mmCIF file of C-alpha atoms and ligand atoms in Angstrom:
data_model
loop_
_atom_site.group_PDB
_atom_site.id
_atom_site.type_symbol
_atom_site.label_atom_id
_atom_site.label_comp_id
_atom_site.label_asym_id
_atom_site.label_seq_id
_atom_site.Cartn_x
_atom_site.Cartn_y
_atom_site.Cartn_z
ATOM 1 C CA UNK K 9 33.308 21.899 -103.220
ATOM 2 C CA UNK K 10 30.006 20.195 -103.795
ATOM 3 C CA UNK K 11 28.473 17.865 -106.314
ATOM 4 C CA UNK K 12 26.881 20.769 -108.201
ATOM 5 C CA UNK K 13 30.328 22.070 -109.028
ATOM 6 C CA UNK K 14 31.486 18.550 -109.880
ATOM 7 C CA UNK K 15 28.628 18.237 -112.331
ATOM 8 C CA UNK K 16 29.300 21.660 -113.857
ATOM 9 C CA UNK K 17 33.012 20.898 -114.216
ATOM 10 C CA UNK K 18 32.326 17.458 -115.654
ATOM 11 C CA UNK K 19 33.996 15.558 -112.790
ATOM 12 C CA UNK K 20 32.665 12.162 -111.813
ATOM 13 C CA UNK K 21 29.447 12.245 -109.814
ATOM 14 C CA UNK K 22 27.696 9.403 -108.033
ATOM 15 C CA UNK K 23 24.192 10.849 -108.195
ATOM 16 C CA UNK K 24 22.316 13.691 -109.868
ATOM 17 C CA UNK K 25 22.734 16.984 -108.032
ATOM 18 C CA UNK K 26 19.528 18.536 -106.782
ATOM 19 C CA UNK K 27 18.240 21.717 -105.146
ATOM 20 C CA UNK K 28 15.032 23.721 -105.606
ATOM 21 C CA UNK K 29 14.335 27.372 -106.160
ATOM 22 C CA UNK K 30 12.362 28.656 -103.144
ATOM 23 C CA UNK K 31 13.347 25.537 -101.210
ATOM 24 C CA UNK K 32 13.249 27.750 -98.125
ATOM 25 C CA UNK K 33 9.787 29.236 -98.009
ATOM 26 C CA UNK K 34 6.144 29.130 -97.109
ATOM 27 C CA UNK K 35 5.520 25.443 -97.876
ATOM 28 C CA UNK K 36 7.572 24.610 -94.771
ATOM 29 C CA UNK K 37 5.723 24.869 -91.426
ATOM 30 C CA UNK K 38 8.983 25.791 -89.680
ATOM 31 C CA UNK K 39 9.367 28.736 -92.078
ATOM 32 C CA UNK K 40 5.769 29.874 -91.513
ATOM 33 C CA UNK K 41 6.354 29.766 -87.787
ATOM 34 C CA UNK K 42 9.337 32.121 -88.002
ATOM 35 C CA UNK K 43 7.525 34.300 -90.544
ATOM 36 C CA UNK K 44 4.494 34.740 -88.289
ATOM 37 C CA UNK K 45 6.764 36.166 -85.605
ATOM 38 C CA UNK K 46 8.563 38.414 -88.126
ATOM 39 C CA UNK K 47 5.941 40.332 -90.091
ATOM 40 C CA UNK K 48 8.527 42.588 -91.752
ATOM 41 C CA UNK K 49 10.038 40.549 -94.594
ATOM 42 C CA UNK K 50 12.887 42.972 -95.306
ATOM 43 C CA UNK K 51 13.950 42.964 -91.662
ATOM 44 C CA UNK K 52 13.805 39.185 -91.708
ATOM 45 C CA UNK K 53 16.153 39.080 -94.724
ATOM 46 C CA UNK K 54 18.492 41.455 -92.889
ATOM 47 C CA UNK K 55 18.666 39.373 -89.727
ATOM 48 C CA UNK K 56 21.646 37.044 -90.285
ATOM 49 C CA UNK K 57 20.897 34.694 -87.436
ATOM 50 C CA UNK K 58 17.296 34.024 -88.432
ATOM 51 C CA UNK K 59 17.955 34.066 -92.172
ATOM 52 C CA UNK K 60 20.695 31.494 -91.624
ATOM 53 C CA UNK K 61 18.222 29.265 -89.823
ATOM 54 C CA UNK K 62 15.747 29.613 -92.711
ATOM 55 C CA UNK K 63 18.468 28.965 -95.322
ATOM 56 C CA UNK K 64 19.325 25.673 -93.654
ATOM 57 C CA UNK K 65 15.778 24.490 -92.858
ATOM 58 C CA UNK K 66 15.333 22.547 -96.123
ATOM 59 C CA UNK K 67 18.730 20.844 -95.723
ATOM 60 C CA UNK K 68 17.720 19.486 -92.356
ATOM 61 C CA UNK K 69 14.718 17.747 -93.883
ATOM 62 C CA UNK K 70 15.792 16.755 -97.392
ATOM 63 C CA UNK K 71 18.924 15.479 -99.163
ATOM 64 C CA UNK K 72 19.503 18.648 -101.157
ATOM 65 C CA UNK K 73 23.041 19.187 -102.453
ATOM 66 C CA UNK K 74 23.009 22.957 -102.043
ATOM 67 C CA UNK K 75 21.518 25.727 -99.965
ATOM 68 C CA UNK K 76 20.417 29.024 -101.507
ATOM 69 C CA UNK K 77 20.779 32.014 -99.238
ATOM 70 C CA UNK K 78 17.539 33.307 -97.807
ATOM 71 C CA UNK K 79 17.405 36.818 -99.215
ATOM 72 C CA UNK K 80 15.661 38.674 -102.029
ATOM 73 C CA UNK K 81 16.605 40.217 -105.366
ATOM 74 C CA UNK K 82 14.757 43.382 -104.357
ATOM 75 C CA UNK K 83 17.283 44.203 -101.640
ATOM 76 C CA UNK K 84 19.251 45.917 -104.435
ATOM 77 C CA UNK K 85 16.640 48.643 -105.045
ATOM 78 C CA UNK K 86 16.326 48.839 -101.271
ATOM 79 C CA UNK K 87 20.094 49.370 -100.927
ATOM 80 C CA UNK K 88 19.802 52.169 -103.505
ATOM 81 C CA UNK K 89 17.298 53.963 -101.299
ATOM 82 C CA UNK K 90 14.009 52.849 -102.899
ATOM 83 C CA UNK K 91 11.427 51.884 -100.261
ATOM 84 C CA UNK K 92 10.492 48.203 -100.171
ATOM 85 C CA UNK K 93 7.658 46.398 -98.410
ATOM 86 C CA UNK K 94 6.068 43.007 -98.857
ATOM 87 C CA UNK K 95 2.334 42.869 -98.347
ATOM 88 C CA UNK K 96 0.402 39.733 -97.655
ATOM 89 C CA UNK K 97 -1.425 38.416 -100.748
ATOM 90 C CA UNK K 98 0.080 41.212 -102.835
ATOM 91 C CA UNK K 99 3.824 40.666 -103.018
ATOM 92 C CA UNK K 100 6.490 43.346 -103.182
ATOM 93 C CA UNK K 101 5.594 47.041 -103.107
ATOM 94 C CA UNK K 102 8.366 49.492 -103.974
ATOM 95 C CA UNK K 103 8.348 53.214 -103.272
ATOM 96 C CA UNK K 104 8.624 55.987 -105.854
ATOM 97 C CA UNK K 105 11.786 55.853 -107.905
ATOM 98 C CA UNK K 106 13.878 58.930 -107.205
ATOM 99 C CA UNK K 107 16.491 58.646 -109.947
ATOM 100 C CA UNK K 108 18.754 61.303 -108.578
ATOM 101 C CA UNK K 109 18.909 59.662 -105.141
ATOM 102 C CA UNK K 110 19.491 56.251 -106.656
ATOM 103 C CA UNK K 111 22.301 57.452 -108.912
ATOM 104 C CA UNK K 112 23.939 59.312 -106.037
ATOM 105 C CA UNK K 113 23.945 56.439 -103.565
ATOM 106 C CA UNK K 114 27.575 55.666 -102.709
ATOM 107 C CA UNK K 115 29.135 52.204 -102.650
ATOM 108 C CA UNK K 116 29.642 52.602 -98.908
ATOM 109 C CA UNK K 117 25.964 53.279 -98.291
ATOM 110 C CA UNK K 118 24.997 50.287 -100.428
ATOM 111 C CA UNK K 119 27.405 47.923 -98.687
ATOM 112 C CA UNK K 120 26.416 49.163 -95.255
ATOM 113 C CA UNK K 121 22.764 48.400 -95.949
ATOM 114 C CA UNK K 122 23.562 44.968 -97.354
ATOM 115 C CA UNK K 123 26.133 43.956 -94.767
ATOM 116 C CA UNK K 124 23.707 41.634 -92.937
ATOM 117 C CA UNK K 125 23.422 39.578 -96.148
ATOM 118 C CA UNK K 126 27.201 39.083 -96.191
ATOM 119 C CA UNK K 127 27.181 38.198 -92.502
ATOM 120 C CA UNK K 128 24.463 35.657 -93.221
ATOM 121 C CA UNK K 129 26.580 34.083 -95.976
ATOM 122 C CA UNK K 130 29.670 34.108 -93.809
ATOM 123 C CA UNK K 131 28.117 32.291 -90.859
ATOM 124 C CA UNK K 132 26.067 29.948 -93.020
ATOM 125 C CA UNK K 133 29.017 28.847 -95.149
ATOM 126 C CA UNK K 134 30.824 27.698 -92.007
ATOM 127 C CA UNK K 135 28.011 25.450 -90.821
ATOM 128 C CA UNK K 136 28.821 21.732 -90.752
ATOM 129 C CA UNK K 137 25.641 20.877 -92.639
ATOM 130 C CA UNK K 138 27.166 22.530 -95.748
ATOM 131 C CA UNK K 139 30.333 20.460 -95.686
ATOM 132 C CA UNK K 140 30.850 19.288 -99.274
ATOM 133 C CA UNK K 141 27.757 21.168 -100.371
ATOM 134 C CA UNK K 142 27.379 24.403 -102.281
ATOM 135 C CA UNK K 143 26.025 27.669 -100.991
ATOM 136 C CA UNK K 144 24.271 29.519 -103.784
ATOM 137 C CA UNK K 145 24.220 33.294 -103.745
ATOM 138 C CA UNK K 146 22.164 35.251 -106.253
ATOM 139 C CA UNK K 147 21.219 38.520 -107.888
ATOM 140 C CA UNK K 148 18.324 39.594 -110.062
ATOM 141 C CA UNK K 149 19.314 40.268 -113.650
ATOM 142 C CA UNK K 150 19.490 43.978 -114.533
ATOM 143 C CA UNK K 151 16.363 43.775 -116.726
ATOM 144 C CA UNK K 152 14.207 42.230 -113.980
ATOM 145 C CA UNK K 153 15.392 44.861 -111.508
ATOM 146 C CA UNK K 154 14.586 47.654 -113.972
ATOM 147 C CA UNK K 155 11.089 46.240 -114.282
ATOM 148 C CA UNK K 156 10.557 46.216 -110.521
ATOM 149 C CA UNK K 157 12.128 49.638 -109.976
ATOM 150 C CA UNK K 158 9.874 51.296 -112.550
ATOM 151 C CA UNK K 159 6.762 49.216 -112.108
ATOM 152 C CA UNK K 160 7.018 49.284 -108.274
ATOM 153 C CA UNK K 161 5.359 45.871 -108.041
ATOM 154 C CA UNK K 162 5.271 42.556 -109.896
ATOM 155 C CA UNK K 163 4.213 43.181 -113.503
ATOM 156 C CA UNK K 164 1.299 41.468 -115.205
ATOM 157 C CA UNK K 165 1.799 39.288 -118.251
ATOM 158 C CA UNK K 166 2.406 42.301 -120.482
ATOM 159 C CA UNK K 167 4.320 45.474 -119.840
ATOM 160 C CA UNK K 168 2.771 48.880 -119.963
ATOM 161 C CA UNK K 169 4.260 50.691 -123.002
ATOM 162 C CA UNK K 170 5.240 53.591 -120.707
ATOM 163 C CA UNK K 171 7.819 51.392 -119.119
ATOM 164 C CA UNK K 172 9.943 51.341 -122.276
ATOM 165 C CA UNK K 173 9.938 55.118 -122.476
ATOM 166 C CA UNK K 174 10.878 55.371 -118.813
ATOM 167 C CA UNK K 175 13.413 52.600 -118.727
ATOM 168 C CA UNK K 176 15.380 54.223 -121.495
ATOM 169 C CA UNK K 177 17.952 55.456 -119.001
ATOM 170 C CA UNK K 178 21.514 54.315 -119.440
ATOM 171 C CA UNK K 179 22.731 55.761 -116.174
ATOM 172 C CA UNK K 180 20.280 53.700 -114.176
ATOM 173 C CA UNK K 181 21.157 50.512 -116.048
ATOM 174 C CA UNK K 182 24.847 51.169 -115.387
ATOM 175 C CA UNK K 183 24.188 51.889 -111.726
ATOM 176 C CA UNK K 184 22.306 48.619 -111.365
ATOM 177 C CA UNK K 185 25.094 46.639 -113.021
ATOM 178 C CA UNK K 186 27.702 48.331 -110.851
ATOM 179 C CA UNK K 187 25.682 47.570 -107.686
ATOM 180 C CA UNK K 188 25.144 43.951 -108.770
ATOM 181 C CA UNK K 189 28.884 43.523 -109.168
ATOM 182 C CA UNK K 190 29.545 44.861 -105.679
ATOM 183 C CA UNK K 191 26.879 42.528 -104.323
ATOM 184 C CA UNK K 192 28.248 39.516 -106.197
ATOM 185 C CA UNK K 193 31.806 40.198 -105.044
ATOM 186 C CA UNK K 194 30.822 40.433 -101.385
ATOM 187 C CA UNK K 195 28.721 37.273 -101.618
ATOM 188 C CA UNK K 196 31.652 35.345 -103.069
ATOM 189 C CA UNK K 197 34.153 36.780 -100.577
ATOM 190 C CA UNK K 198 31.918 35.632 -97.755
ATOM 191 C CA UNK K 199 31.458 32.079 -98.957
ATOM 192 C CA UNK K 200 28.942 31.821 -101.819
ATOM 193 C CA UNK K 201 30.305 29.113 -104.137
ATOM 194 C CA UNK K 202 27.917 29.611 -107.101
ATOM 195 C CA UNK K 203 25.903 32.652 -108.233
ATOM 196 C CA UNK K 204 22.479 32.336 -109.835
ATOM 197 C CA UNK K 205 21.192 35.245 -111.916
ATOM 198 C CA UNK K 206 17.376 35.392 -111.862
ATOM 199 C CA UNK K 207 15.779 37.078 -114.880
ATOM 200 C CA UNK K 208 12.217 36.380 -113.845
ATOM 201 C CA UNK K 209 10.675 38.827 -116.317
ATOM 202 C CA UNK K 210 12.916 38.112 -119.316
ATOM 203 C CA UNK K 211 9.839 36.709 -121.099
ATOM 204 C CA UNK K 212 8.151 40.126 -121.050
ATOM 205 C CA UNK K 213 10.799 41.974 -123.047
ATOM 206 C CA UNK K 214 10.224 42.600 -126.754
ATOM 207 C CA UNK K 215 12.887 40.819 -128.770
ATOM 208 C CA UNK K 216 14.158 43.982 -130.440
ATOM 209 C CA UNK K 217 15.388 45.196 -127.034
ATOM 210 C CA UNK K 218 17.163 41.988 -126.041
ATOM 211 C CA UNK K 219 20.738 43.058 -126.791
ATOM 212 C CA UNK K 220 20.412 46.201 -124.803
ATOM 213 C CA UNK K 221 18.536 45.068 -121.705
ATOM 214 C CA UNK K 222 19.230 41.347 -121.426
ATOM 215 C CA UNK K 223 22.133 40.045 -123.485
ATOM 216 C CA UNK K 224 24.735 42.765 -122.916
ATOM 217 C CA UNK K 225 24.077 43.461 -119.201
ATOM 218 C CA UNK K 226 23.733 39.789 -118.261
ATOM 219 C CA UNK K 227 26.844 38.841 -120.187
ATOM 220 C CA UNK K 228 28.740 41.493 -118.274
ATOM 221 C CA UNK K 229 27.600 39.983 -114.965
ATOM 222 C CA UNK K 230 28.378 36.431 -116.088
ATOM 223 C CA UNK K 231 31.899 37.463 -117.083
ATOM 224 C CA UNK K 232 32.290 39.156 -113.737
ATOM 225 C CA UNK K 233 31.172 36.050 -111.820
ATOM 226 C CA UNK K 234 33.584 33.922 -113.868
ATOM 227 C CA UNK K 235 36.429 36.366 -113.124
ATOM 228 C CA UNK K 236 35.917 35.559 -109.415
ATOM 229 C CA UNK K 237 36.406 31.851 -110.175
ATOM 230 C CA UNK K 238 32.829 30.992 -109.396
ATOM 231 C CA UNK K 239 30.174 29.526 -111.707
ATOM 232 C CA UNK K 240 27.179 31.488 -112.967
ATOM 233 C CA UNK K 241 23.757 29.886 -113.433
ATOM 234 C CA UNK K 242 21.343 31.956 -115.521
ATOM 235 C CA UNK K 243 17.565 31.650 -115.343
ATOM 236 C CA UNK K 244 15.947 33.759 -118.071
ATOM 237 C CA UNK K 245 12.377 32.705 -117.323
ATOM 238 C CA UNK K 246 9.894 32.714 -120.168
ATOM 239 C CA UNK K 247 12.186 33.338 -123.149
ATOM 240 C CA UNK K 248 11.645 31.317 -126.283
ATOM 241 C CA UNK K 249 15.250 31.007 -127.499
ATOM 242 C CA UNK K 250 17.432 29.473 -124.846
ATOM 243 C CA UNK K 251 20.020 28.375 -127.381
ATOM 244 C CA UNK K 252 20.668 31.883 -128.634
ATOM 245 C CA UNK K 253 20.784 33.094 -125.030
ATOM 246 C CA UNK K 254 23.466 30.508 -124.152
ATOM 247 C CA UNK K 255 25.514 31.283 -127.271
ATOM 248 C CA UNK K 256 25.584 34.986 -126.440
ATOM 249 C CA UNK K 257 25.571 35.167 -122.621
ATOM 250 C CA UNK K 258 27.671 32.007 -122.064
ATOM 251 C CA UNK K 259 26.605 31.093 -118.528
ATOM 252 C CA UNK K 260 28.193 28.023 -116.901
ATOM 253 C CA UNK K 261 24.699 26.556 -116.444
ATOM 254 C CA UNK K 262 21.352 27.405 -118.009
ATOM 255 C CA UNK K 263 18.256 26.977 -115.842
ATOM 256 C CA UNK K 264 15.140 26.294 -117.915
ATOM 257 C CA UNK K 265 11.514 27.096 -117.146
ATOM 258 C CA UNK K 266 8.614 24.645 -117.415
ATOM 259 C CA UNK K 267 7.261 26.014 -120.703
ATOM 260 C CA UNK K 268 10.165 24.991 -122.915
ATOM 261 C CA UNK K 269 10.406 21.598 -124.526
ATOM 262 C CA UNK K 270 13.197 19.738 -122.681
ATOM 263 C CA UNK K 271 13.813 17.362 -125.611
ATOM 264 C CA UNK K 272 14.562 20.285 -127.901
ATOM 265 C CA UNK K 273 16.805 21.843 -125.240
ATOM 266 C CA UNK K 274 18.726 18.576 -124.761
ATOM 267 C CA UNK K 275 19.397 18.422 -128.519
ATOM 268 C CA UNK K 276 20.334 22.062 -128.986
ATOM 269 C CA UNK K 277 22.296 23.026 -125.905
ATOM 270 C CA UNK K 278 25.640 21.579 -124.864
ATOM 271 C CA UNK K 279 26.301 23.374 -121.573
ATOM 272 C CA UNK K 280 25.063 22.007 -118.217
ATOM 273 C CA UNK K 281 21.305 22.364 -117.796
ATOM 274 C CA UNK K 282 19.271 22.860 -114.648
ATOM 275 C CA UNK K 283 15.595 22.553 -113.826
ATOM 276 C CA UNK K 284 12.497 22.412 -115.957
ATOM 277 C CA UNK K 285 9.920 20.435 -113.980
ATOM 278 C CA UNK K 286 6.681 22.349 -113.492
ATOM 279 C CA UNK K 287 6.277 23.032 -109.750
ATOM 280 C CA UNK K 288 2.556 22.270 -110.168
ATOM 281 C CA UNK K 289 3.450 18.591 -110.613
ATOM 282 C CA UNK K 290 4.464 18.574 -106.951
ATOM 283 C CA UNK K 291 0.821 19.271 -106.087
ATOM 284 C CA UNK K 292 -0.303 16.020 -107.768
ATOM 285 C CA UNK K 293 -0.258 12.545 -106.305
ATOM 286 C CA UNK K 294 3.051 10.803 -105.845
ATOM 287 C CA UNK K 295 2.770 8.628 -108.944
ATOM 288 C CA UNK K 296 2.039 11.433 -111.397
ATOM 289 C CA UNK K 297 4.699 13.633 -109.831
ATOM 290 C CA UNK K 298 7.349 10.958 -110.267
ATOM 291 C CA UNK K 299 6.314 10.110 -113.851
ATOM 292 C CA UNK K 300 6.893 13.726 -114.767
ATOM 293 C CA UNK K 301 10.169 13.964 -112.843
ATOM 294 C CA UNK K 302 11.413 10.813 -114.552
ATOM 295 C CA UNK K 303 10.746 12.378 -117.931
ATOM 296 C CA UNK K 304 13.353 15.064 -117.198
ATOM 297 C CA UNK K 305 15.815 12.528 -115.757
ATOM 298 C CA UNK K 306 15.541 10.367 -118.885
ATOM 299 C CA UNK K 307 15.767 13.252 -121.344
ATOM 300 C CA UNK K 308 18.908 14.609 -119.677
ATOM 301 C CA UNK K 309 20.463 11.234 -118.925
ATOM 302 C CA UNK K 310 23.463 11.876 -121.150
ATOM 303 C CA UNK K 311 23.772 15.525 -120.294
ATOM 304 C CA UNK K 312 25.327 17.428 -117.393
ATOM 305 C CA UNK K 313 22.078 18.023 -115.496
ATOM 306 C CA UNK K 314 21.179 19.599 -112.148
ATOM 307 C CA UNK K 315 17.697 18.595 -111.044
ATOM 308 C CA UNK K 316 15.515 21.581 -110.110
ATOM 309 C CA UNK K 317 12.085 22.988 -110.922
ATOM 310 C CA UNK K 318 11.025 25.321 -113.723
ATOM 311 C CA UNK K 319 10.233 27.987 -111.112
ATOM 312 C CA UNK K 320 10.013 28.181 -107.303
ATOM 313 C CA UNK K 321 8.322 25.649 -105.013
ATOM 314 C CA UNK K 322 4.660 26.667 -104.624
ATOM 315 C CA UNK K 323 3.537 27.589 -101.086
ATOM 316 C CA UNK K 324 0.761 24.957 -101.165
ATOM 317 C CA UNK K 325 3.245 22.087 -101.790
ATOM 318 C CA UNK K 326 3.194 19.256 -99.275
ATOM 319 C CA UNK K 327 6.720 18.844 -97.809
ATOM 320 C CA UNK K 328 6.166 15.078 -97.902
ATOM 321 C CA UNK K 329 6.124 15.278 -101.725
ATOM 322 C CA UNK K 330 9.426 17.142 -101.708
ATOM 323 C CA UNK K 331 10.974 14.348 -99.696
ATOM 324 C CA UNK K 332 9.645 11.673 -102.050
ATOM 325 C CA UNK K 333 10.886 13.562 -105.091
ATOM 326 C CA UNK K 334 14.349 14.345 -103.712
ATOM 327 C CA UNK K 335 14.885 10.722 -102.638
ATOM 328 C CA UNK K 336 13.695 9.520 -106.037
ATOM 329 C CA UNK K 337 16.199 11.740 -107.863
ATOM 330 C CA UNK K 338 19.052 10.802 -105.511
ATOM 331 C CA UNK K 339 18.363 7.084 -106.139
ATOM 332 C CA UNK K 340 17.967 7.425 -109.906
ATOM 333 C CA UNK K 341 20.559 5.513 -111.882
HETATM 334 O O1 CP3 I 10 14.700 29.578 -101.326
HETATM 335 C C1 CP3 I 10 15.037 30.460 -102.162
HETATM 336 O O2 CP3 I 10 14.855 30.358 -103.384
HETATM 337 C C2 CP3 I 10 15.864 31.628 -101.646
HETATM 338 C C3 CP3 I 10 15.208 32.812 -101.345
HETATM 339 C C4 CP3 I 10 14.604 33.705 -102.413
HETATM 340 C C5 CP3 I 10 13.519 34.564 -102.113
HETATM 341 N N1 CP3 I 10 13.339 35.382 -103.171
HETATM 342 C C6 CP3 I 10 12.797 34.572 -100.830
HETATM 343 C C7 CP3 I 10 11.396 35.027 -100.844
HETATM 344 C C8 CP3 I 10 15.001 33.981 -103.716
HETATM 345 C C9 CP3 I 10 16.084 33.316 -104.556
HETATM 346 C C10 CP3 I 10 14.196 35.060 -104.179
HETATM 347 C C11 CP3 I 10 14.373 35.695 -105.506
HETATM 348 C C12 CP3 I 10 13.292 36.536 -106.017
HETATM 349 N N2 CP3 I 10 12.590 37.495 -105.331
HETATM 350 C C13 CP3 I 10 12.863 36.566 -107.367
HETATM 351 C C14 CP3 I 10 13.439 35.717 -108.479
HETATM 352 C C15 CP3 I 10 12.839 34.361 -108.502
HETATM 353 C C16 CP3 I 10 11.390 34.327 -108.919
HETATM 354 O O3 CP3 I 10 10.579 33.985 -108.040
HETATM 355 O O4 CP3 I 10 11.097 34.583 -110.085
HETATM 356 C C17 CP3 I 10 11.842 37.534 -107.470
HETATM 357 C C18 CP3 I 10 11.053 37.885 -108.721
HETATM 358 C C19 CP3 I 10 11.687 38.119 -106.173
HETATM 359 C C20 CP3 I 10 10.768 39.205 -105.771
HETATM 360 C C21 CP3 I 10 9.763 38.703 -104.826
HETATM 361 N N3 CP3 I 10 10.037 38.377 -103.503
HETATM 362 C C22 CP3 I 10 8.378 38.458 -105.044
HETATM 363 C C23 CP3 I 10 7.668 38.678 -106.380
HETATM 364 C C24 CP3 I 10 7.841 38.004 -103.840
HETATM 365 C C25 CP3 I 10 6.412 37.694 -103.542
HETATM 366 C C26 CP3 I 10 6.027 36.420 -104.196
HETATM 367 C C27 CP3 I 10 5.439 35.466 -103.199
HETATM 368 O O5 CP3 I 10 5.701 34.274 -103.369
HETATM 369 O O6 CP3 I 10 4.734 35.923 -102.303
HETATM 370 C C28 CP3 I 10 8.890 37.927 -102.908
HETATM 371 C C29 CP3 I 10 8.781 37.478 -101.502
HETATM 372 C C30 CP3 I 10 9.596 36.314 -101.112
HETATM 373 N N4 CP3 I 10 10.923 36.190 -101.396
HETATM 374 C C31 CP3 I 10 9.158 35.191 -100.356
HETATM 375 C C32 CP3 I 10 10.287 34.389 -100.169
HETATM 376 C C33 CP3 I 10 10.368 33.116 -99.372
HETATM 377 C C34 CP3 I 10 7.763 34.985 -99.782
HETATM 378 C C35 CP3 I 10 7.724 35.856 -98.579
HETATM 379 C C36 CP3 I 10 6.645 35.576 -97.576
HETATM 380 O O7 CP3 I 10 6.886 34.783 -96.667
HETATM 381 O O8 CP3 I 10 5.606 36.226 -97.674
#
């Protein structure tokens, strides 16, 4: 058990726990080296030996308290038979959504396709470097997966109205939730100690649809994670009402984006909080970066707080800045 869990469970901790979203990724030269030899991103995610190496790369350089498995939320549509490719300077490209095929995919087919992810977790969790540290598994929230499955690529800032008409399919939503549960269970069985639920496009949903697409489905997943005796961290990026979200969904930890006011969050929300710092601050000089990081540390001084960013590390970040920031947080009293 690691210091993240200690913080979440209100046990004594000697320093502030820290990890970053996208801590394994393109800002690291050792990642880029592996990536250049493995042009197919999906195959890379499904290669346990190499994805283990990538998962642990940031822990070899920095004093992070947790590793997050190197994988992708879009492996779920892939496991349901929807084509998936990642194109340079474009991002993910999904194939046509064949609803009948998706709904008819059996649990066995899904688990067979995702087995390399569980092997990755299994071998990674046994590595010495993770002794007393957490291994974070994850899923995309049902809403964010619906968006990708229908939109077939990352959406823009607003959603095409068609998407609401299309998405209105209960069977698909249920199939996604069912598949997420299978995926969560296998991750936990193989050694994931915390599950983060990424709702990257929560901010795009009209409020009137929140119960149906965000609150109810996410709450179901959170309850499921808790039933496995593991903690759930939720990251509903871009929403404007984190307090209401926490009251309804009841995650163990709420991860906040960089657009919300941390002072307001600290006053309103009593559960452990994670993140917030704008990843763009890591592109500034050391002094400005640390002034901004300190702001979060001070605001959450009397709160259960896991240091993280308000979204993933940007590819253009200098790894030297990550080191400075992590050491600063670990030394903060
Ligand atoms: O270090 C980590 O955080 C763990 C690995 C991780 C990846 N994707 C690897 C990845 C995690 C947790 C994810 C989750 C994920 N994937 C999300 C939720 C978080 C978020 O960013 O909002 C989403 C929306 C996706 C879908 C996805 N995967 C997109 C939109 C992209 C392209 C964006 C980009 O930065 O190019 C990916 C590709 C991807 N997933 C990369 C990595 C390291 C970049 C791949 C590359 O090398 O080209």
